[in-house]
Structures are given as C-alpha cells and as structure tokens.
Short mmCIF file of C-alpha atoms in Angstrom, two decimals:
data_model
loop_
_atom_site.label_atom_id
_atom_site.label_comp_id
_atom_site.label_asym_id
_atom_site.label_seq_id
_atom_site.Cartn_x
_atom_site.Cartn_y
_atom_site.Cartn_z
CA MET A 1 121.40 73.98 51.94
CA ASN A 2 124.49 74.21 54.38
CA LYS A 3 127.11 71.70 53.29
CA LYS A 4 129.11 69.80 56.19
CA ASN A 5 131.67 67.33 55.01
CA ILE A 6 131.54 64.50 57.66
CA ARG A 7 133.44 61.79 55.73
CA LEU A 8 135.42 61.75 52.59
CA GLY A 9 136.21 59.25 50.55
CA GLY A 10 136.63 58.17 46.40
CA MET A 11 133.81 59.72 44.94
CA MET A 12 122.75 39.92 24.92
CA ALA A 13 121.88 41.99 22.30
CA ALA A 14 118.23 43.26 21.68
CA LEU A 15 118.13 41.64 17.98
CA SER A 16 117.13 44.56 15.43
CA LEU A 17 115.24 46.39 17.71
CA VAL A 18 118.42 48.87 18.91
CA PRO A 19 120.45 49.50 15.57
CA ALA A 20 124.35 48.22 15.77
CA GLY A 21 125.05 51.65 15.04
CA SER A 22 123.91 53.10 18.16
CA ARG A 23 126.00 51.16 20.19
CA ALA A 24 128.58 51.66 22.33
CA ALA A 25 130.51 53.35 19.51
CA ASP A 26 128.68 56.36 19.98
CA ASN A 27 128.93 56.71 23.48
CA ASN A 28 129.85 60.32 24.09
CA LYS A 29 126.84 61.38 21.93
CA LYS A 30 123.67 62.45 22.87
CA ALA A 31 120.92 59.93 23.69
CA THR A 32 118.29 59.21 21.25
CA PRO A 33 115.11 57.35 20.65
CA ASP A 34 117.26 54.26 19.44
CA ARG A 35 119.45 54.50 22.54
CA PRO A 36 117.63 56.55 25.22
CA ASN A 37 118.23 57.59 28.37
CA ILE A 38 117.23 55.58 31.25
CA ILE A 39 115.17 56.57 34.47
CA PHE A 40 114.55 53.39 36.58
CA ILE A 41 111.38 54.56 39.58
CA LEU A 42 111.14 52.51 42.40
CA ALA A 43 108.46 52.58 44.81
CA ASP A 44 109.07 50.76 48.61
CA ASP A 45 106.82 48.85 49.84
CA MET A 46 104.06 49.51 47.75
CA GLY A 47 101.33 46.72 46.98
CA TYR A 48 100.37 45.45 43.27
CA GLY A 49 97.04 46.70 44.05
CA ASP A 50 97.82 50.30 45.35
CA LEU A 51 98.00 52.12 41.64
CA SER A 52 94.73 53.11 39.78
CA CYS A 53 95.86 51.43 36.71
CA PHE A 54 96.43 48.22 38.60
CA GLY A 55 92.83 47.96 40.35
CA SER A 56 92.97 50.34 43.00
CA LYS A 57 89.50 51.99 43.59
CA HIS A 58 91.06 54.54 46.50
CA VAL A 59 94.42 55.63 45.80
CA LYS A 60 94.94 58.40 43.09
CA THR A 61 97.72 58.17 40.77
CA PRO A 62 97.17 59.76 37.52
CA ASN A 63 100.63 60.56 36.66
CA ILE A 64 101.51 56.67 36.97
CA ASP A 65 98.23 55.91 34.99
CA LYS A 66 99.49 58.12 32.34
CA LEU A 67 102.78 56.09 31.92
CA SER A 68 100.65 52.94 31.74
CA ALA A 69 98.05 54.24 29.56
CA THR A 70 100.54 55.02 27.12
CA GLY A 71 103.37 52.51 27.49
CA THR A 72 103.36 48.77 28.29
CA THR A 73 102.39 47.27 31.47
CA PHE A 74 103.88 43.92 32.88
CA THR A 75 100.93 42.24 35.01
CA GLN A 76 103.26 39.35 35.75
CA CYS A 77 106.35 40.87 37.22
CA TYR A 78 107.77 39.76 40.07
CA ALA A 79 110.76 41.67 42.80
CA GLY A 80 113.77 40.38 43.36
CA SER A 81 112.51 39.34 46.88
CA GLY A 82 109.69 40.02 49.54
CA ILE A 83 111.88 42.44 51.43
CA SER A 84 113.91 45.82 50.49
CA SER A 85 117.93 44.84 50.44
CA PRO A 86 117.80 41.42 49.12
CA SER A 87 115.08 43.15 46.30
CA ARG A 88 117.20 45.63 45.12
CA CYS A 89 120.60 43.43 45.20
CA ALA A 90 118.76 41.27 42.60
CA LEU A 91 118.11 44.23 40.40
CA MET A 92 121.49 45.73 40.69
CA THR A 93 123.15 42.52 39.90
CA GLY A 94 121.02 40.35 37.95
CA LYS A 95 121.18 37.47 40.30
CA ASN A 96 118.31 35.48 42.16
CA THR A 97 118.50 35.41 46.17
CA GLY A 98 119.99 32.28 46.16
CA ASN A 99 122.99 33.63 44.30
CA THR A 100 123.15 37.16 44.95
CA THR A 101 125.71 38.67 47.73
CA ILE A 102 122.50 39.75 49.95
CA ARG A 103 119.79 37.48 50.84
CA ASP A 104 118.13 38.85 53.56
CA ASN A 105 117.84 42.40 55.23
CA THR A 106 120.03 40.56 58.01
CA CYS A 107 122.53 37.95 57.97
CA THR A 108 123.07 35.09 60.17
CA ALA A 109 126.85 35.19 60.12
CA GLY A 110 129.45 36.97 58.56
CA GLY A 111 128.55 40.50 57.52
CA ILE A 112 129.14 43.71 59.23
CA LYS A 113 127.58 44.34 63.14
CA GLY A 114 125.60 47.64 63.34
CA MET A 115 122.80 49.44 65.13
CA LYS A 116 119.41 49.43 63.68
CA ILE A 117 116.75 51.86 64.84
CA SER A 118 113.40 50.99 64.21
CA PRO A 119 110.61 53.62 63.63
CA ASN A 120 109.92 53.54 67.04
CA GLY A 121 112.99 54.65 68.31
CA ASP A 122 114.00 51.10 69.42
CA THR A 123 117.81 50.21 69.08
CA THR A 124 119.15 46.94 68.22
CA TYR A 125 122.31 45.51 66.87
CA VAL A 126 122.02 42.90 63.76
CA ARG A 127 124.58 41.91 61.09
CA ARG A 128 124.10 42.96 57.40
CA ALA A 129 125.89 41.94 54.17
CA ASN A 130 126.98 44.48 51.81
CA LEU A 131 127.68 44.65 48.07
CA LEU A 132 131.27 43.43 47.67
CA PRO A 133 133.97 45.46 45.24
CA THR A 134 133.74 42.21 43.29
CA ASP A 135 129.78 42.60 42.54
CA THR A 136 129.09 43.71 39.25
CA THR A 137 126.30 46.08 39.66
CA LEU A 138 124.05 47.50 36.95
CA ALA A 139 125.34 50.78 37.16
CA THR A 140 128.92 49.66 36.17
CA VAL A 141 127.56 47.85 33.37
CA VAL A 142 125.46 50.56 31.96
CA GLY A 143 128.32 53.04 32.89
CA SER A 144 130.79 51.15 30.94
CA ALA A 145 129.18 51.86 27.78
CA GLY A 146 129.23 55.97 28.34
CA TYR A 147 126.06 56.49 30.47
CA ARG A 148 126.50 59.04 33.35
CA THR A 149 124.86 57.16 36.27
CA CYS A 150 123.17 58.34 39.53
CA LEU A 151 121.42 56.47 42.70
CA VAL A 152 118.90 59.13 44.01
CA ASN A 153 117.83 58.25 47.88
CA LYS A 154 117.66 54.58 48.93
CA TRP A 155 120.33 52.16 48.12
CA HIS A 156 120.16 49.77 51.19
CA LEU A 157 122.96 47.44 49.77
CA ASP A 158 126.18 49.10 52.00
CA GLY A 159 125.26 47.26 54.96
CA TYR A 160 127.86 48.72 57.73
CA ASP A 161 130.23 49.49 55.41
CA PRO A 162 130.61 53.21 54.18
CA GLN A 163 132.88 52.03 51.55
CA ALA A 164 129.89 49.86 50.19
CA ALA A 165 127.83 53.33 49.10
CA PRO A 166 126.46 53.69 45.71
CA ASN A 167 129.23 56.02 44.57
CA HIS A 168 131.72 52.81 45.41
CA ARG A 169 129.80 50.35 43.56
CA GLY A 170 129.51 51.74 40.30
CA PHE A 171 127.54 55.14 40.22
CA ASP A 172 128.90 58.20 39.25
CA GLU A 173 126.61 60.43 41.40
CA PHE A 174 124.79 59.78 44.98
CA TYR A 175 122.01 61.72 46.86
CA GLY A 176 120.14 60.02 49.35
CA TRP A 177 120.79 58.03 52.56
CA THR A 178 122.85 54.58 53.86
CA ILE A 179 122.31 52.23 56.58
CA SER A 180 126.02 52.42 57.52
CA THR A 181 125.10 56.22 58.58
CA VAL A 182 122.24 55.46 60.78
CA HIS A 183 120.96 59.33 61.40
CA SER A 184 121.59 59.92 57.62
CA ASN A 185 117.61 59.52 57.35
CA SER A 186 116.21 60.26 60.36
CA PRO A 187 113.75 61.44 61.24
CA TYR A 188 112.19 59.42 58.38
CA TYR A 189 110.44 61.61 55.47
CA TYR A 190 111.73 65.01 56.82
CA PRO A 191 115.55 64.32 57.24
CA TYR A 192 118.17 66.65 58.22
CA TYR A 193 120.87 64.91 57.00
CA ARG A 194 121.53 63.48 53.38
CA PHE A 195 124.50 62.09 51.22
CA ALA A 196 126.16 63.99 48.17
CA GLY A 197 128.53 61.30 47.71
CA ASP A 198 130.70 60.86 50.49
CA SER A 199 129.97 64.25 51.88
CA LEU A 200 126.91 64.32 54.37
CA ILE A 201 125.00 67.29 53.99
CA THR A 202 122.65 69.18 56.19
CA ILE A 203 118.54 70.31 55.03
CA ASP A 204 118.58 73.09 57.01
CA GLU A 205 114.49 73.57 56.22
CA ASN A 206 114.00 70.24 58.42
CA ALA A 207 116.29 71.44 61.32
CA HIS A 208 114.98 70.62 64.75
CA ASP A 209 112.51 68.16 63.48
CA ALA A 210 110.51 70.71 61.39
CA HIS A 211 108.52 69.28 58.75
CA VAL A 212 109.14 71.50 55.64
CA LYS A 213 111.10 69.34 52.81
CA HIS A 214 109.32 66.31 52.35
CA ASN A 215 112.03 63.72 51.20
CA THR A 216 109.69 62.73 47.69
CA ASP A 217 110.53 66.42 47.08
CA LEU A 218 114.13 66.38 48.10
CA SER A 219 114.17 63.21 45.99
CA THR A 220 112.52 64.71 42.91
CA ASP A 221 114.50 67.99 43.26
CA ASP A 222 118.01 65.53 43.11
CA ALA A 223 116.98 63.86 39.93
CA ILE A 224 115.62 66.74 38.27
CA LYS A 225 119.09 68.68 38.95
CA PHE A 226 121.04 65.66 37.91
CA ILE A 227 118.98 65.33 34.34
CA ARG A 228 119.47 68.80 33.69
CA ARG A 229 123.25 68.49 34.50
CA ASN A 230 123.40 65.37 31.95
CA LYS A 231 120.69 66.42 29.39
CA ASN A 232 123.45 66.54 26.73
CA ASN A 233 124.84 63.01 27.79
CA PRO A 234 123.03 59.49 27.70
CA PHE A 235 122.31 58.74 31.67
CA PHE A 236 121.18 56.34 33.67
CA LEU A 237 119.20 57.54 36.85
CA TYR A 238 117.63 55.25 39.67
CA LEU A 239 115.38 56.82 41.70
CA ALA A 240 114.23 54.84 44.67
CA TYR A 241 111.75 56.83 46.45
CA ASP A 242 110.61 55.68 50.19
CA ALA A 243 107.40 55.90 49.58
CA PRO A 244 104.99 54.66 50.94
CA HIS A 245 107.66 52.51 53.49
CA GLU A 246 106.29 52.78 56.89
CA PRO A 247 106.47 55.07 59.11
CA TYR A 248 103.75 56.74 57.36
CA ILE A 249 104.67 59.87 57.83
CA ILE A 250 103.42 63.09 55.54
CA ASP A 251 101.67 66.02 56.95
CA ASN A 252 99.79 66.82 53.56
CA THR A 253 96.52 64.26 53.25
CA VAL A 254 94.62 67.10 51.22
CA TRP A 255 93.71 64.24 48.61
CA TYR A 256 91.87 61.78 51.26
CA ASP A 257 90.68 64.49 54.25
CA GLU A 258 87.29 64.24 52.87
CA ARG A 259 87.28 60.42 53.74
CA ASP A 260 85.96 60.65 57.21
CA ASP A 261 85.41 56.63 57.16
CA TRP A 262 89.34 56.36 56.93
CA SER A 263 91.68 56.27 59.91
CA ALA A 264 94.91 58.79 59.69
CA ASN A 265 97.30 56.08 59.06
CA THR A 266 95.02 55.10 55.74
CA LYS A 267 94.96 58.57 54.55
CA ARG A 268 98.73 59.03 55.09
CA TYR A 269 99.59 55.86 53.20
CA ALA A 270 97.57 56.67 50.30
CA SER A 271 98.64 60.34 50.55
CA LEU A 272 102.36 59.15 50.33
CA ILE A 273 101.60 57.18 47.20
CA THR A 274 99.60 60.08 45.62
CA HIS A 275 102.34 62.54 46.68
CA MET A 276 104.83 60.06 44.94
CA ASP A 277 102.81 60.10 41.97
CA GLU A 278 102.96 64.12 41.91
CA ALA A 279 106.66 64.02 42.27
CA ILE A 280 106.88 61.74 39.05
CA GLY A 281 104.22 64.13 37.28
CA ARG A 282 106.77 66.53 38.08
CA LEU A 283 109.67 64.90 36.41
CA MET A 284 108.10 64.14 33.75
CA ALA A 285 106.85 67.62 33.04
CA GLU A 286 110.60 68.47 33.26
CA LEU A 287 111.43 65.97 30.63
CA ASP A 288 109.10 67.14 28.45
CA LYS A 289 110.49 70.54 28.87
CA MET A 290 113.93 69.93 28.14
CA GLY A 291 112.83 67.93 24.99
CA LEU A 292 114.16 64.35 26.31
CA ARG A 293 111.17 62.66 26.63
CA GLU A 294 111.22 60.81 22.95
CA ASN A 295 114.97 60.06 24.27
CA THR A 296 114.22 58.56 27.53
CA LEU A 297 112.97 55.16 28.21
CA VAL A 298 111.26 55.39 32.04
CA ILE A 299 110.59 52.44 34.26
CA PHE A 300 108.33 52.17 37.24
CA ALA A 301 108.14 49.12 39.56
CA SER A 302 107.86 48.68 43.71
CA ASP A 303 110.62 46.82 45.25
CA ASN A 304 108.04 44.18 47.33
CA GLY A 305 104.43 43.98 48.17
CA ALA A 306 102.25 45.79 50.59
CA ALA A 307 103.64 45.59 54.65
CA VAL A 308 101.81 44.38 57.24
CA GLN A 309 101.34 48.03 58.96
CA ALA A 310 100.30 48.81 55.61
CA PRO A 311 95.80 48.80 55.13
CA ILE A 312 96.00 46.02 53.32
CA ALA A 313 92.20 44.94 53.77
CA GLU A 314 90.82 48.44 53.62
CA LEU A 315 92.31 49.68 50.38
CA ASN A 316 93.15 45.83 49.21
CA CYS A 317 97.09 46.83 48.49
CA ASN A 318 98.06 43.57 47.22
CA ALA A 319 95.41 43.15 45.01
CA GLY A 320 93.94 40.15 46.66
CA PHE A 321 97.09 38.26 46.40
CA ARG A 322 98.15 36.17 49.50
CA GLY A 323 100.74 37.29 51.53
CA ARG A 324 102.38 40.58 52.49
CA LYS A 325 106.05 42.23 52.47
CA ALA A 326 108.29 39.62 53.84
CA GLN A 327 106.75 36.52 52.38
CA LEU A 328 107.39 34.77 49.38
CA TYR A 329 103.80 34.54 48.47
CA GLU A 330 101.96 36.51 45.36
CA GLY A 331 101.42 39.64 47.88
CA GLY A 332 105.15 39.49 48.74
CA ILE A 333 106.82 39.54 45.26
CA ARG A 334 104.31 40.35 42.83
CA VAL A 335 104.83 43.88 41.88
CA PRO A 336 103.68 46.50 39.00
CA MET A 337 106.05 46.96 36.20
CA ILE A 338 105.36 49.95 33.79
CA VAL A 339 107.39 50.78 30.55
CA ASN A 340 107.23 54.11 28.71
CA GLN A 341 108.98 55.37 25.79
CA PRO A 342 106.71 57.82 23.47
CA GLY A 343 107.03 56.97 19.88
CA ARG A 344 108.93 53.80 20.68
CA VAL A 345 107.08 51.75 23.52
CA PRO A 346 103.74 50.33 22.27
CA VAL A 347 100.72 50.48 24.51
CA GLN A 348 100.22 46.95 25.68
CA LYS A 349 99.50 44.55 28.39
CA LEU A 350 101.94 41.98 28.78
CA LYS A 351 101.48 38.42 31.09
CA ASN A 352 104.93 37.36 30.45
CA LEU A 353 106.62 36.28 33.78
CA VAL A 354 109.70 38.85 34.23
CA TYR A 355 111.52 39.39 37.24
CA PHE A 356 114.05 41.95 38.55
CA PRO A 357 117.40 40.30 37.54
CA ASP A 358 116.10 40.30 34.35
CA ILE A 359 116.86 44.05 34.06
CA MET A 360 120.68 43.76 34.23
CA PRO A 361 120.89 42.05 30.67
CA THR A 362 118.02 44.11 29.34
CA PHE A 363 119.99 47.66 29.80
CA ALA A 364 123.36 46.05 28.71
CA ALA A 365 121.41 45.03 25.41
CA LEU A 366 119.84 48.65 25.21
CA THR A 367 122.99 50.42 26.02
CA GLY A 368 125.32 47.92 23.76
CA ALA A 369 127.24 46.99 27.45
CA ASP A 370 126.63 43.19 26.53
CA ASP A 371 130.16 42.36 26.71
CA CYS A 372 130.22 43.75 30.31
CA LEU A 373 127.82 41.38 31.88
CA PRO A 374 129.25 38.95 34.22
CA GLN A 375 129.45 35.46 33.32
CA ARG A 376 126.73 34.17 35.75
CA ILE A 377 123.37 35.68 35.95
CA ASN A 378 119.88 34.59 36.39
CA GLY A 379 117.96 36.88 34.30
CA ILE A 380 117.60 37.31 30.30
CA ASN A 381 117.60 39.79 27.99
CA ILE A 382 113.47 41.15 27.77
CA LEU A 383 113.99 44.22 25.69
CA PRO A 384 112.43 43.07 22.69
CA LEU A 385 109.30 43.05 25.05
CA PHE A 386 109.94 46.82 25.31
CA TYR A 387 109.42 47.32 21.76
CA GLY A 388 106.70 44.95 20.36
CA GLY A 389 108.99 42.05 19.94
CA GLN A 390 108.55 38.30 21.42
CA VAL A 391 110.66 36.71 24.22
CA ASP A 392 109.94 33.13 25.98
CA THR A 393 109.93 34.00 29.70
CA ASP A 394 107.91 31.46 30.93
CA ASN A 395 109.99 28.29 30.32
CA ARG A 396 112.54 29.09 33.04
CA LEU A 397 112.56 28.70 36.53
CA LEU A 398 112.00 32.01 38.75
CA TYR A 399 113.54 31.36 42.15
CA TRP A 400 113.30 33.13 45.40
CA GLU A 401 114.67 32.48 49.08
CA PHE A 402 115.16 33.62 52.73
CA PRO A 403 118.19 31.11 53.36
CA GLY A 404 116.98 28.49 55.53
CA LYS A 405 113.11 30.08 56.35
CA GLN A 406 111.48 30.33 52.92
CA ARG A 407 111.81 29.65 49.24
CA ALA A 408 109.63 29.55 46.17
CA ALA A 409 109.93 28.95 42.31
CA ARG A 410 107.70 29.60 39.61
CA ARG A 411 107.78 28.30 35.62
CA GLY A 412 104.87 29.44 33.47
CA ASP A 413 101.51 28.47 35.59
CA TRP A 414 102.70 26.71 38.39
CA LYS A 415 104.19 27.79 41.52
CA CYS A 416 105.91 26.03 44.68
CA VAL A 417 106.49 27.85 47.93
CA THR A 418 106.79 27.50 51.60
CA ILE A 419 107.15 30.19 53.96
CA LYS A 420 107.86 28.27 57.05
CA ARG A 421 111.11 26.92 58.33
CA GLY A 422 110.66 22.96 57.70
CA GLN A 423 107.37 22.71 56.27
CA PRO A 424 106.95 21.11 52.83
CA LEU A 425 106.54 22.81 49.61
CA GLU A 426 103.05 23.67 48.40
CA LEU A 427 102.25 23.94 44.73
CA TYR A 428 99.61 25.72 43.10
CA ASN A 429 98.37 26.64 39.52
CA LEU A 430 98.66 30.09 39.18
CA LYS A 431 96.37 30.57 36.18
CA ASP A 432 93.33 28.93 38.05
CA ASP A 433 94.09 29.84 41.46
CA PRO A 434 96.09 33.33 41.65
CA GLU A 435 95.34 33.73 44.79
CA GLU A 436 97.35 30.79 46.36
CA ARG A 437 94.29 28.88 48.23
CA VAL A 438 94.29 25.41 46.41
CA ASN A 439 97.51 23.42 47.47
CA LEU A 440 98.02 20.74 44.92
CA ALA A 441 101.21 19.19 46.47
CA ASP A 442 99.39 16.11 47.51
CA LYS A 443 97.72 15.98 44.05
CA TYR A 444 100.70 16.17 41.72
CA PRO A 445 103.78 14.92 43.81
CA GLU A 446 106.20 14.12 41.19
CA MET A 447 105.95 18.17 39.96
CA VAL A 448 106.70 19.03 43.64
CA LYS A 449 110.03 16.77 43.52
CA GLN A 450 110.98 18.45 40.36
CA PHE A 451 110.84 21.65 41.73
CA ASP A 452 112.39 20.90 45.11
CA GLU A 453 115.33 19.53 43.14
CA GLU A 454 115.52 22.33 40.49
CA MET A 455 115.34 24.82 43.41
CA LYS A 456 118.48 23.19 45.38
CA ALA A 457 120.45 22.94 42.22
CA ILE A 458 119.88 26.77 41.12
CA ARG A 459 121.12 27.98 44.22
CA THR A 460 125.00 28.81 45.68
CA PRO A 461 125.75 28.30 49.52
CA SER A 462 126.40 31.62 51.16
CA PRO A 463 129.01 32.22 53.73
CA ASN A 464 126.90 35.20 55.21
CA TRP A 465 123.58 32.26 55.67
CA PRO A 466 125.15 29.14 56.67
CA LEU A 467 122.20 26.22 56.52
CA LYS A 468 124.05 24.26 59.15
CA GLY A 469 123.21 20.74 57.57
CA GLU A 470 119.73 21.82 56.01
CA THR A 471 119.90 20.86 52.33
CA PHE A 472 118.89 24.23 51.03
#
C-alpha cells in the first residue's frame, strides 16, 4: 500500500476466578490463561437469528458456531441501542443510552454539523455528537492495566471531530475509517482510503473502484498484524467489522450461488456474514499458530438487529422477534453473544440478562483495572459468568432510549417499551411472550407506572438532545 499522510495529530473484582497475583502488578508480563489477551469481535447490523448456532437454517457460520459449541453462549444479551453509534458508545463507556454522550446517530442540538453520504450517494447535512476527552473509554480502562489496545475498522463515535478518533480516545492503535473523513470508507466494502492512526493511506488494489480487497479481509489482515506485533504483550483488540451492514456489496457469493430461489440481495447479505465467518476462522487459526489461543478470551456479538433492507422475512434474520434495527423491540436490541477461551470458559448456554454496558466493568475485573473505572456507570461485572460462576443479573433495570422518541426497560421477565413519540408504554412478559405480541399494560397499570418512574429516574438530561418540556 502507498501511504499518503493526509492529516497528522497525536497518535469490581472477579472473585476468586482471577487470582490477585495475575493482576496489575504483572502489567508487563505476557498474557496468561488467568489474565488473557482480549479480542472483542463486533458484527454490524447482524440479526439474532443470522447464525447457525442461533437457529439460522440458511446462513453458514461454521467458525462462529465452533466458538459457541466450545464456549459460553448468552441467549439474552442486549446491545447498547438499536443503532450503531449509541450502541457502540454504551459498549465503550459502560453507560446506558440515558446517560451516554451519544444517544442517537444524529443529534437535535449541539454536536458538530457535517456531511452525510447515503449508500445511494445522496448528500445531507446532519449534527452528530462525539465522544469527549472527559469520557472514559473501555480502551482507557484496559490500557491502564498494561494492555496494548487497538481498534480495527469501525469506530462511529467521532462525529465530525477528527480529534475524537479512537487513537485520541484511549486506543494505542487504529486502522479503519471515521465519520469525520467521509471518503475514508468509500466505496463501501472495497475502500480506497483507510486510516492508520492519523495517517490516511490508500489501498492501491482498490483504485478506480476496483473490487480487489474486501474490507472484511483488510480488517482481518490488520487484526492479525496487530496480534503478531504484540504476541509477547497482553493486548485488547476490538475488531469491528462492517458486515453485514447495507449496502450489501460483495462480489463473491459462491456459498449461495446454487440458491435459485434467492434474490441477489439475499445472496449478498448471507455471503457477507459467511465471508466474515471465514475471516474469523482465519483469525482463530493465527492464534493457534502463534500459541495464543488458550491465553486469549474471544467474544463475538452484534451491535444491533438486522436492518429494514435485510431479507428479514426470507432468512428470519431477527429470529421471529418483533422489530428491527432502529427500534427498541427485541428485534432491534437483542443480539447474540458468544464467549470463548479454551480450558477456561465452560461449554454452556446462559439465559442471564446482560448488555453492552456490562463489558467495561467486566474487562476491568479481568485485567485488574477496577480502580480505573468511572464512578457512575450502568453496567455490572459479569466476569464470573464467563468462567462458570454466578451473578444476579436479572434483578436490575436495563434501559434504552432514543431521546424524545423511543424508550424501553427490562427487569426479569418484564419489559416496558414504546417506539413512537407520545404513545403510551406497552408491557410484555418476555418469558411467556418473547415476540412482544400481547400488550399487558392495561392489565398491570401499577407495574407500568413503576417502570415509568424508574425509567425517568435512571436517565440524565443531554444538551445534544434537549427534550423541550417533555418528561423523559
């Protein structure tokens, strides 16, 4: 690749499961099974039902299935939001969307105004919020414990501020694209430009809109290079793929070419997932080759449910759940999560209620960085669940919002939600009615009132989304 320097800049404890001797005092030592490297792999707009191990009868995902078959699978995991930026912000900050800096992809006030190019090439100007220097990120916390940190590919938390790129928000290394530089991921999936830290480089194979290096392969290559450079140091790799986010662009659909009953769009959507699965298999093979597999905790999840453009009905992308991306029904926020570490993480399926804000305190406990956690977060340490222990995750309030538009909360089997401005809260028993078909709000008005009061109490106002007199 030919490098062109376009812009410059400054590049709770886990109980007895993590021995005290393996904590921050050993920062400079190589990772061990007790204090492992961490790889968090995030799919983009992939539905709960898009993996074979989560019930798909159509999409081939043998490598992710293997992670599930040999690790712990969470069947009631929730993303931070129903869309990308706020979901990733919850992941990075340990806060729910009633308290995060970023609560929607665009904001109604404040933020920074910039250009947005839609997949069809239309240009609009919107306001976006970005992570601030005062926001403590997951990378900052883990890095304080001596881990080398890297983000590969999608950040989506910089808004239109170049100084809010991941390498300015706690990550030691960054390879990918940013919102603030619109053309850094254009054309989608076969990009010509890509960041390495603050340097914008060119992918010469993709010059003149050539489709040679798919972004999933570029991202996997960057991830493997990072691991090779840091195999003798503890590291945290956040590998955030674009797949299968629309537009569904992939030239190789060999896995599904025989499906004459599928549209080209459906074949490409499924191929993006299977191609990502193959890339994950390549990454796992590299860990094995370097002798790092037993010393590395691998987590796989999706940032939200499948989008309206996806073949939701045809492939049952959201596993029959009501709703989709950008909605706070189950189809928009319930996501698969798989945790794997040979010899340490047991083979099990767990129904515990967990969500993205839990990741920060969990990684803090794992790495020995508890003292670096922000004082006010919404997540809890779920590390014992990774290693066969117990944590009460159900008797707490999980909360989501799109300010002034949608809000939802869950405790135990019960969920309150509304996805339309000004509409009353709906109430569902997800144990009996996981598809949210029978609204019980009229039957249990006191429960709805209690949810309403707790939902208002758990959030804080945001200058980027002022509610103009509205109560939530």
